[in-house]
Amino acid sequence: MDTETDTVRRILTETGDTWAVVGLSNNERRAAYGVAAVLQRFGKRVVPVHPKAETVHGERGYASLAEIPFPVDVVDVFVNSTLAGAVADEAVAIGAEAVWFQLGVVDEAARERTRAAGLDMVMDRCPAIEIPRLPG
């Protein structure tokens, strides 16, 4: 059985490099903005998903996961825990390989559904903290 650390490493190193960041806007004070910049520095393509569909960090934004016209590997979720389960379900529906719930985003039922659908799932962790810890 995989540990959470194994899953984190697999998502960051083996799963594809296209990350949809749900909740990402041009608000520089929000955590999603800084985390997306770190992901880009580590070679990830960051696709903003936000009702405003703003272009962020040079990438066109979309109002929903379903509107993204190309495959997404990882869905990184920066929304309130009460909304996160629905986003995880959308990630399954679009064929993503993994779902990442940010620090403070917890929904055990969503984790069970997502893993049952065959996706990797990490909850209550931050890729911007985890990615620099990876062995070089």
CSV table of C-alpha atoms in Angstrom, one decimal:
chain,number,residue,atom,x,y,z
A,1,MET,CA,0.0,0.0,0.0
A,2,ASP,CA,1.3,3.4,-1.0
A,3,THR,CA,2.1,5.9,1.7
A,4,GLU,CA,0.9,9.5,1.3
A,5,THR,CA,4.6,10.4,0.6
A,6,ASP,CA,4.8,7.9,-2.2
A,7,THR,CA,1.7,9.4,-3.7
A,8,VAL,CA,3.1,12.9,-3.4
A,9,ARG,CA,6.3,11.9,-5.1
A,10,ARG,CA,4.5,10.0,-7.9
A,11,ILE,CA,2.2,13.0,-8.7
A,12,LEU,CA,5.1,15.5,-8.7
A,13,THR,CA,7.5,13.3,-10.7
A,14,GLU,CA,5.6,10.7,-12.8
A,15,THR,CA,2.2,12.1,-13.4
A,16,GLY,CA,2.1,14.6,-16.4
A,17,ASP,CA,3.0,18.2,-16.2
A,18,THR,CA,-0.4,19.9,-16.9
A,19,TRP,CA,-1.9,21.1,-13.7
A,20,ALA,CA,-5.3,22.8,-13.6
A,21,VAL,CA,-5.3,25.0,-10.5
A,22,VAL,CA,-8.9,25.5,-9.4
A,23,GLY,CA,-9.3,28.8,-7.6
A,24,LEU,CA,-6.4,30.5,-9.3
A,25,SER,CA,-6.9,34.2,-10.2
A,26,ASN,CA,-4.7,37.3,-10.5
A,27,ASN,CA,-5.1,38.1,-6.8
A,28,GLU,CA,-1.5,38.0,-5.8
A,29,ARG,CA,-2.5,37.8,-2.1
A,30,ARG,CA,-4.1,34.4,-2.5
A,31,ALA,CA,-2.0,31.3,-1.9
A,32,ALA,CA,-3.0,29.8,-5.3
A,33,TYR,CA,-1.1,32.6,-7.1
A,34,GLY,CA,2.2,31.9,-5.4
A,35,VAL,CA,1.9,28.1,-5.5
A,36,ALA,CA,1.2,28.3,-9.3
A,37,ALA,CA,4.4,30.3,-9.8
A,38,VAL,CA,6.4,27.7,-7.9
A,39,LEU,CA,4.8,24.9,-10.0
A,40,GLN,CA,5.8,26.8,-13.2
A,41,ARG,CA,9.4,27.2,-12.0
A,42,PHE,CA,9.5,23.4,-11.6
A,43,GLY,CA,8.3,22.9,-15.2
A,44,LYS,CA,4.6,22.4,-14.7
A,45,ARG,CA,2.1,24.0,-17.1
A,46,VAL,CA,-0.4,25.8,-14.9
A,47,VAL,CA,-4.0,26.2,-16.2
A,48,PRO,CA,-6.1,28.7,-14.1
A,49,VAL,CA,-9.7,27.6,-13.4
A,50,HIS,CA,-11.8,30.3,-11.8
A,51,PRO,CA,-15.2,31.8,-12.6
A,52,LYS,CA,-13.5,34.9,-13.9
A,53,ALA,CA,-11.4,32.8,-16.4
A,54,GLU,CA,-8.5,35.2,-16.1
A,55,THR,CA,-5.1,34.7,-17.8
A,56,VAL,CA,-2.6,34.1,-14.9
A,57,HIS,CA,1.1,33.7,-15.2
A,58,GLY,CA,0.8,33.8,-19.0
A,59,GLU,CA,-1.7,30.9,-19.2
A,60,ARG,CA,-5.3,31.4,-20.4
A,61,GLY,CA,-7.9,30.7,-17.7
A,62,TYR,CA,-11.1,28.7,-17.9
A,63,ALA,CA,-14.3,29.1,-15.9
A,64,SER,CA,-14.5,25.3,-15.2
A,65,LEU,CA,-12.5,22.1,-15.7
A,66,ALA,CA,-15.0,20.9,-18.3
A,67,GLU,CA,-14.1,23.9,-20.5
A,68,ILE,CA,-10.4,23.1,-20.8
A,69,PRO,CA,-10.0,21.8,-24.4
A,70,PHE,CA,-6.9,19.6,-23.7
A,71,PRO,CA,-6.0,16.8,-21.3
A,72,VAL,CA,-5.2,17.8,-17.7
A,73,ASP,CA,-3.0,15.5,-15.6
A,74,VAL,CA,-3.4,17.0,-12.1
A,75,VAL,CA,-6.2,19.0,-10.6
A,76,ASP,CA,-4.9,21.2,-7.8
A,77,VAL,CA,-7.8,22.4,-5.6
A,78,PHE,CA,-7.8,25.8,-3.8
A,79,VAL,CA,-11.4,26.0,-2.9
A,80,ASN,CA,-13.3,25.6,0.4
A,81,SER,CA,-13.6,22.0,1.7
A,82,THR,CA,-17.4,22.2,1.2
A,83,LEU,CA,-16.9,22.7,-2.5
A,84,ALA,CA,-13.8,20.5,-3.0
A,85,GLY,CA,-15.7,17.2,-3.4
A,86,ALA,CA,-17.6,18.5,-6.4
A,87,VAL,CA,-14.3,19.6,-8.0
A,88,ALA,CA,-12.8,16.2,-7.3
A,89,ASP,CA,-15.8,14.6,-9.1
A,90,GLU,CA,-15.2,17.0,-12.1
A,91,ALA,CA,-11.6,15.9,-12.1
A,92,VAL,CA,-12.7,12.3,-12.5
A,93,ALA,CA,-15.2,13.2,-15.2
A,94,ILE,CA,-12.5,15.0,-17.3
A,95,GLY,CA,-10.1,12.1,-17.1
A,96,ALA,CA,-7.4,13.7,-14.8
A,97,GLU,CA,-4.8,11.3,-13.4
A,98,ALA,CA,-4.6,12.9,-9.9
A,99,VAL,CA,-6.3,15.3,-7.6
A,100,TRP,CA,-4.4,17.5,-5.0
A,101,PHE,CA,-6.3,19.2,-2.2
A,102,GLN,CA,-4.3,22.1,-0.8
A,103,LEU,CA,-3.5,22.7,2.8
A,104,GLY,CA,-6.7,23.0,4.8
A,105,VAL,CA,-8.8,21.4,2.1
A,106,VAL,CA,-10.2,18.1,3.5
A,107,ASP,CA,-13.0,15.9,2.3
A,108,GLU,CA,-12.6,12.2,3.2
A,109,ALA,CA,-15.6,11.1,1.2
A,110,ALA,CA,-14.2,12.8,-1.9
A,111,ARG,CA,-10.8,11.1,-1.4
A,112,GLU,CA,-12.5,7.7,-1.2
A,113,ARG,CA,-14.5,8.4,-4.4
A,114,THR,CA,-11.5,9.8,-6.3
A,115,ARG,CA,-9.3,6.9,-5.3
A,116,ALA,CA,-12.1,4.4,-6.1
A,117,ALA,CA,-12.2,5.9,-9.6
A,118,GLY,CA,-8.5,5.1,-10.0
A,119,LEU,CA,-6.9,8.5,-9.5
A,120,ASP,CA,-4.1,9.4,-7.2
A,121,MET,CA,-5.2,11.7,-4.4
A,122,VAL,CA,-3.4,13.9,-1.9
A,123,MET,CA,-5.2,16.0,0.7
A,124,ASP,CA,-4.2,18.8,3.0
A,125,ARG,CA,-0.7,19.2,1.5
A,126,CYS,CA,0.9,21.9,-0.7
A,127,PRO,CA,3.0,21.0,-3.8
A,128,ALA,CA,5.0,24.2,-3.4
A,129,ILE,CA,6.2,22.8,-0.1
A,130,GLU,CA,6.6,19.3,-1.3
A,131,ILE,CA,8.3,19.8,-4.7
A,132,PRO,CA,11.6,21.3,-3.3
A,133,ARG,CA,11.9,18.4,-0.9
A,134,LEU,CA,12.2,15.9,-3.8
A,135,PRO,CA,15.6,14.3,-4.2
A,136,GLY,CA,17.4,16.1,-7.0
